[in-house]
Amino acid sequence: MSRCKPIAALLLVCGLAEAAPEQVPLYREIKDWVVACDNLRGCQALSATEDYGHTPLRLELRRAAGAQAPLQLSLRYAGQTEYFPLLLDGEPLSAVADALQLAQSDDELLLSAEGAEAQALLAELRNGEQLRMAVDGEDEAVVSLRGLSAALLLMDSVQGRVDGVTALYRPGTRPASEVPVAPPAPRLRPYPGTAPLAEAESRTIAEAVMAATRSAWVEEEMNSTPEAEAFALNEHEALVLIRTWCAAYNCDFAVYRVSRQPPYAAQDMRLDPLPLDHDGLSGWVSYQPEKGELAYLYKGRGIADCGESGRWRFDGERFQLASFSLMNRCAGGNPGEWPELWRVIEP
């Protein structure tokens, strides 16, 4: 009889070890979990309830690609620093939970484990429905485990661990030597730098480009006055950022690469595309001329517990993608904790 077990959230079947590997970067929501794997096949699984319900307790699993990469498990209790007992479906966790390392900050309690200890604890958790911290008072500090098994199977599939001794979901007999190594990280070319625009030239270019392009981005009812900035890219070209319109916590921007000579003709941006067909360059857009970095941050809602962000490095000719982070499901955390889907080696 087949050992495969149907998982409704994933179109996965036995034989994944021989199937074509999952394409990365990857972002997928499975019941009450989010799985994100970067271009180096490093994966994260984060607890995030399907109904966007808020809980101060969040569980995160991380593992890099490669046979020797250890599992890292983190349990965060935001807003509190006192430790309370952990319950799995109402019963105390086994003695394995004692292996959790405890760390406290001013506003968070962090429990963590790595390697064999993390995998032993995970083996217990994946058979449950709910992990809860027995907090005094009204706070509901819970982690739903719905979808955890499917999330683990997806991580194993991305990293080539299915049916192997290093698998997180139903380990098998395939040796660790068959686990693929991580692909090489892209290496960014350095930013050569350039002399900044004089204030008068910057103002002239910004105003001219804003006037020439206004018909492309003007809104019928604008609640803010458009503003433009111009920056030198090299001796012949400039970058112009126009903040065209703002809502409560995001703004719209028009971004142009133009000639520094009248009539300041638009040039091809030569911007590396973002993963997963995302557009970017909205929410809040900025350029750091001293680093040659173009960046954006888009909030999914005002508290910034979901959204996306990206960053490019200019090499004198084109903008190279340096990082991309994404969290579509609003489930606590902050932009620094959104899964990073693109990693590089920077000069």
Coordinates of C-alpha atoms in Angstrom, one line a residue:
M1 CA 0.0 0.0 0.0
S2 CA 1.2 3.5 -0.8
R3 CA 2.7 5.5 2.1
C4 CA 1.4 8.8 0.5
K5 CA -1.2 10.7 2.4
P6 CA -3.5 13.2 0.5
I7 CA -2.8 16.9 1.5
A8 CA -5.6 19.1 0.1
A9 CA -3.5 22.3 0.3
L10 CA -0.8 21.0 -2.0
L11 CA -0.9 19.1 -5.3
L12 CA 1.9 16.8 -4.1
V13 CA 2.1 13.1 -4.5
C14 CA 4.6 10.3 -3.9
G15 CA 7.6 10.4 -6.2
L16 CA 8.5 14.1 -5.5
A17 CA 12.1 13.1 -5.1
E18 CA 12.2 12.3 -8.8
A19 CA 10.0 15.2 -9.9
A20 CA 11.3 18.5 -11.2
P21 CA 12.2 20.8 -8.3
E22 CA 9.9 23.6 -7.2
Q23 CA 10.7 26.9 -8.9
V24 CA 12.1 29.5 -6.5
P25 CA 11.7 32.2 -5.2
L26 CA 8.4 30.7 -3.9
Y27 CA 5.7 32.1 -1.7
R28 CA 2.6 30.0 -0.7
E29 CA -0.1 30.2 1.9
I30 CA -1.3 26.8 3.3
K31 CA -4.2 27.0 5.7
D32 CA -2.8 28.8 8.8
W33 CA 0.9 28.8 7.5
V34 CA 3.0 30.8 5.1
V35 CA 5.9 29.1 3.3
A36 CA 8.6 31.3 1.6
C37 CA 11.7 30.0 -0.1
D38 CA 14.4 32.3 -1.5
N39 CA 16.5 32.1 -4.7
L40 CA 19.1 30.0 -2.7
R41 CA 16.4 27.5 -1.7
G42 CA 16.5 28.6 1.9
C43 CA 13.0 28.2 3.3
Q44 CA 10.8 29.6 6.1
A45 CA 7.5 28.5 7.4
L46 CA 5.6 31.0 9.5
S47 CA 2.4 30.6 11.5
A48 CA -0.2 33.1 10.1
T49 CA -3.9 32.4 10.6
E50 CA -6.0 32.2 7.5
D51 CA -8.6 34.6 9.0
Y52 CA -6.0 37.3 9.7
G53 CA -6.7 36.9 13.4
H54 CA -4.2 38.5 15.7
T55 CA -2.2 36.4 18.2
P56 CA 0.9 37.6 20.1
L57 CA 2.4 34.1 19.7
R58 CA 4.2 33.3 16.5
L59 CA 6.1 30.1 15.4
E60 CA 8.7 30.2 12.7
L61 CA 10.8 27.5 11.1
R62 CA 13.9 28.2 9.0
R63 CA 16.2 25.9 7.1
A64 CA 18.9 26.6 4.5
A65 CA 19.5 24.3 1.6
G66 CA 22.0 21.5 1.7
A67 CA 22.3 18.3 3.7
Q68 CA 24.0 19.7 6.7
A69 CA 21.8 22.7 7.2
P70 CA 20.1 22.5 10.7
L71 CA 16.5 23.3 11.4
Q72 CA 16.0 26.5 13.4
L73 CA 12.8 26.9 15.4
S74 CA 11.7 30.2 17.0
L75 CA 8.6 30.9 19.1
R76 CA 8.0 34.6 19.8
Y77 CA 5.6 36.0 22.4
A78 CA 5.2 39.7 21.5
G79 CA 4.4 42.3 24.2
Q80 CA 5.4 40.1 27.1
T81 CA 8.6 38.9 28.7
E82 CA 7.3 36.4 31.2
Y83 CA 7.4 32.7 30.4
F84 CA 4.3 30.6 30.7
P85 CA 3.9 26.8 30.2
L86 CA 3.4 25.6 26.6
L87 CA 0.4 23.3 25.9
L88 CA -0.2 21.2 22.9
D89 CA -4.0 20.6 22.4
G90 CA -4.4 21.4 26.1
E91 CA -1.7 19.0 27.4
P92 CA 1.8 20.0 28.5
L93 CA 4.5 19.6 25.9
S94 CA 6.9 16.7 26.6
A95 CA 10.3 17.1 28.1
V96 CA 11.6 18.0 24.6
A97 CA 10.3 21.5 25.3
D98 CA 12.9 22.0 28.0
A99 CA 15.5 22.2 25.2
L100 CA 14.1 25.6 24.2
Q101 CA 16.6 28.4 24.8
L102 CA 15.0 31.4 26.5
A103 CA 15.8 35.0 25.6
Q104 CA 14.1 38.2 26.8
S105 CA 14.0 41.7 25.5
D106 CA 12.1 44.8 26.5
D107 CA 9.0 43.8 24.6
E108 CA 9.4 40.2 23.5
L109 CA 10.0 36.7 24.8
L110 CA 11.9 34.4 22.4
L111 CA 12.1 30.6 22.7
S112 CA 14.4 28.9 20.2
A113 CA 16.0 25.5 19.4
E114 CA 18.2 24.3 16.6
G115 CA 19.2 21.0 15.0
A116 CA 18.1 17.7 16.6
E117 CA 16.3 19.5 19.5
A118 CA 14.3 21.6 17.0
Q119 CA 13.4 18.5 14.9
A120 CA 12.3 16.5 18.0
L121 CA 10.0 19.3 19.1
L122 CA 8.6 19.7 15.6
A123 CA 7.9 16.0 15.4
E124 CA 5.6 16.4 18.3
L125 CA 4.0 19.6 17.1
R126 CA 3.1 18.4 13.6
N127 CA 0.7 15.9 15.1
G128 CA -1.3 18.5 17.0
E129 CA -3.9 21.1 16.2
Q130 CA -3.0 24.0 18.5
L131 CA 0.0 25.2 20.5
R132 CA -0.9 27.5 23.3
M133 CA 1.0 29.4 25.9
A134 CA -0.9 29.2 29.2
V135 CA -1.0 33.0 29.7
D136 CA -2.9 34.5 32.7
G137 CA -5.6 36.9 31.9
E138 CA -7.5 37.5 28.6
D139 CA -4.7 37.2 26.0
E140 CA -5.1 34.3 23.6
A141 CA -1.6 33.3 22.9
V142 CA -2.0 30.5 20.4
V143 CA -0.5 29.1 17.2
S144 CA -2.7 27.1 14.9
L145 CA -1.0 24.0 13.5
R146 CA -3.5 23.6 10.6
G147 CA -1.4 23.2 7.5
L148 CA 1.9 22.6 9.3
S149 CA 2.5 19.1 7.8
A150 CA 1.8 20.4 4.3
A151 CA 4.2 23.4 4.9
L152 CA 6.9 21.0 6.0
L153 CA 6.4 18.8 2.9
L154 CA 6.7 21.8 0.7
M155 CA 9.9 22.8 2.3
D156 CA 11.3 19.3 1.9
S157 CA 10.2 19.3 -1.8
V158 CA 11.9 22.7 -2.5
Q159 CA 15.2 21.5 -0.9
G160 CA 15.2 17.9 -2.3
R161 CA 14.7 16.1 1.0
V162 CA 11.5 14.2 0.4
D163 CA 11.8 10.5 1.6
G164 CA 15.3 11.3 2.9
V165 CA 16.9 11.0 6.3
T166 CA 17.0 14.9 6.6
A167 CA 13.3 15.4 5.7
L168 CA 11.0 17.3 8.1
Y169 CA 7.9 15.5 7.0
R170 CA 8.0 11.7 7.2
P171 CA 11.7 11.0 6.9
G172 CA 12.7 8.1 4.7
T173 CA 15.8 6.2 3.7
R174 CA 17.3 8.3 1.0
P175 CA 20.8 9.3 2.2
A176 CA 21.8 12.8 3.0
S177 CA 24.3 12.8 0.2
E178 CA 21.4 13.0 -2.3
V179 CA 20.3 16.4 -0.9
P180 CA 21.3 19.1 -3.4
V181 CA 23.6 21.8 -2.3
A182 CA 22.4 25.4 -2.3
P183 CA 22.8 27.2 -5.7
P184 CA 25.4 30.0 -5.9
A185 CA 24.3 33.4 -4.8
P186 CA 24.2 36.2 -7.4
R187 CA 27.1 38.6 -6.9
L188 CA 26.4 42.3 -7.3
R189 CA 28.6 44.5 -9.3
P190 CA 29.8 47.5 -7.3
Y191 CA 28.3 51.0 -7.5
P192 CA 31.0 53.2 -9.2
G193 CA 29.6 56.5 -7.7
T194 CA 29.2 59.8 -9.4
A195 CA 29.3 63.5 -8.6
P196 CA 26.0 64.7 -7.2
L197 CA 23.8 67.2 -9.1
A198 CA 24.1 70.8 -8.2
E199 CA 21.0 72.1 -6.5
A200 CA 20.0 74.3 -9.5
E201 CA 20.4 71.4 -12.0
S202 CA 18.5 69.0 -9.7
R203 CA 15.6 71.4 -9.4
T204 CA 15.5 72.2 -13.1
I205 CA 15.4 68.5 -14.1
A206 CA 12.8 67.5 -11.5
E207 CA 10.4 70.3 -12.4
A208 CA 10.8 69.7 -16.2
V209 CA 10.2 66.0 -15.9
M210 CA 7.2 66.5 -13.5
A211 CA 5.6 69.0 -16.0
A212 CA 6.2 66.7 -19.0
T213 CA 4.8 63.6 -17.4
R214 CA 1.9 65.0 -15.4
S215 CA -0.7 63.7 -17.8
A216 CA 0.5 60.1 -17.2
W217 CA 0.0 60.1 -13.4
V218 CA -2.3 63.0 -12.4
E219 CA -5.4 62.0 -10.3
E220 CA -8.8 63.7 -10.6
E221 CA -8.9 64.3 -6.9
M222 CA -5.4 64.6 -5.3
N223 CA -5.1 64.9 -1.6
S224 CA -1.5 66.1 -1.7
T225 CA 0.8 68.2 -3.8
P226 CA 3.1 66.3 -6.1
E227 CA 6.8 66.5 -5.2
A228 CA 9.8 65.6 -7.3
E229 CA 13.5 64.9 -6.7
A230 CA 16.3 64.4 -9.2
F231 CA 19.6 62.5 -8.6
A232 CA 22.7 62.0 -10.8
L233 CA 23.1 58.4 -12.0
N234 CA 26.2 59.2 -14.1
E235 CA 27.5 62.0 -16.2
H236 CA 24.7 61.8 -18.8
E237 CA 21.6 60.5 -16.9
A238 CA 19.5 61.4 -13.9
L239 CA 16.9 59.5 -11.8
V240 CA 13.7 61.4 -11.0
L241 CA 11.3 60.3 -8.3
I242 CA 7.8 62.0 -8.3
R243 CA 5.6 61.4 -5.3
T244 CA 2.3 61.8 -7.1
W245 CA -0.4 60.9 -4.5
C246 CA -0.6 59.7 -0.9
A247 CA -3.2 57.8 1.1
A248 CA -3.1 57.0 4.8
Y249 CA 0.1 55.0 4.8
N250 CA 1.2 54.4 1.2
C251 CA 2.0 56.8 -1.7
D252 CA 2.1 56.5 -5.4
F253 CA 5.3 57.3 -7.2
A254 CA 6.4 57.8 -10.8
V255 CA 10.0 56.9 -11.4
Y256 CA 12.0 58.0 -14.5
R257 CA 15.5 57.7 -15.8
V258 CA 16.2 60.7 -18.0
S259 CA 18.9 62.5 -19.9
R260 CA 20.5 65.3 -18.1
Q261 CA 20.2 67.5 -21.2
P262 CA 17.0 69.2 -22.4
P263 CA 14.4 68.1 -23.2
Y264 CA 15.3 65.4 -20.5
A265 CA 14.2 62.5 -22.6
A266 CA 13.1 59.4 -20.8
Q267 CA 15.5 56.4 -20.9
D268 CA 15.0 52.7 -20.3
M269 CA 15.1 52.2 -16.6
R270 CA 17.1 48.9 -17.0
L271 CA 15.7 47.7 -13.7
D272 CA 16.0 44.0 -12.8
P273 CA 12.5 42.5 -12.5
L274 CA 11.1 41.5 -9.1
P275 CA 10.3 37.8 -8.4
L276 CA 6.8 36.5 -8.7
D277 CA 5.8 39.2 -11.2
H278 CA 5.6 41.9 -8.6
D279 CA 5.8 45.6 -9.8
G280 CA 7.2 47.4 -6.8
L281 CA 8.2 51.1 -6.7
S282 CA 5.1 52.0 -4.7
G283 CA 4.2 52.7 -1.1
W284 CA 7.4 54.6 -0.3
V285 CA 10.2 55.0 -2.8
S286 CA 13.7 56.4 -2.0
Y287 CA 17.1 56.7 -3.6
Q288 CA 20.4 56.8 -1.7
P289 CA 22.9 58.5 -4.1
E290 CA 25.9 57.7 -1.9
K291 CA 25.2 54.0 -2.2
G292 CA 23.4 53.9 -5.6
E293 CA 20.4 52.2 -4.0
L294 CA 16.8 52.5 -5.2
A295 CA 14.3 51.0 -2.7
Y296 CA 10.6 50.8 -1.9
L297 CA 8.4 49.7 1.0
Y298 CA 4.7 48.9 0.5
K299 CA 2.6 48.3 3.6
G300 CA -0.4 45.9 3.4
R301 CA -2.0 47.8 6.3
G302 CA -1.0 50.7 8.6
I303 CA 0.7 48.6 11.3
A304 CA 3.1 47.2 8.7
D305 CA 2.6 43.5 9.6
C306 CA 2.3 42.6 5.9
G307 CA 3.5 44.1 2.7
E308 CA 6.6 43.9 0.5
S309 CA 9.9 45.7 0.0
G310 CA 12.7 45.7 -2.6
R311 CA 16.1 47.2 -3.2
W312 CA 18.3 47.7 -6.2
R313 CA 22.0 48.6 -6.6
F314 CA 23.0 50.7 -9.5
D315 CA 26.2 49.6 -11.3
G316 CA 26.6 52.6 -13.6
E317 CA 24.5 51.0 -16.3
R318 CA 21.6 49.1 -14.7
F319 CA 19.8 48.5 -11.4
Q320 CA 20.6 45.1 -10.0
L321 CA 18.1 43.4 -7.7
A322 CA 19.7 43.3 -4.2
S323 CA 16.8 42.1 -2.0
F324 CA 13.1 41.4 -2.1
S325 CA 10.8 40.6 0.9
L326 CA 7.2 39.6 0.9
M327 CA 4.5 38.9 3.4
N328 CA 1.0 38.9 1.9
R329 CA -0.8 37.7 5.0
C330 CA -1.2 40.2 7.8
A331 CA -0.2 38.3 10.9
G332 CA 1.9 40.4 13.2
G333 CA 5.6 41.1 12.9
N334 CA 7.2 44.1 11.1
P335 CA 8.9 44.7 7.8
G336 CA 12.2 43.4 9.1
E337 CA 10.6 40.1 9.7
W338 CA 8.9 39.6 6.3
P339 CA 10.4 36.6 4.5
E340 CA 13.3 37.6 2.3
L341 CA 12.9 35.9 -1.2
W342 CA 16.0 37.3 -2.9
R343 CA 19.6 37.2 -1.5
V344 CA 22.9 38.2 -3.1
I345 CA 26.5 38.7 -2.3
E346 CA 27.1 42.4 -2.1
P347 CA 30.5 44.0 -2.8

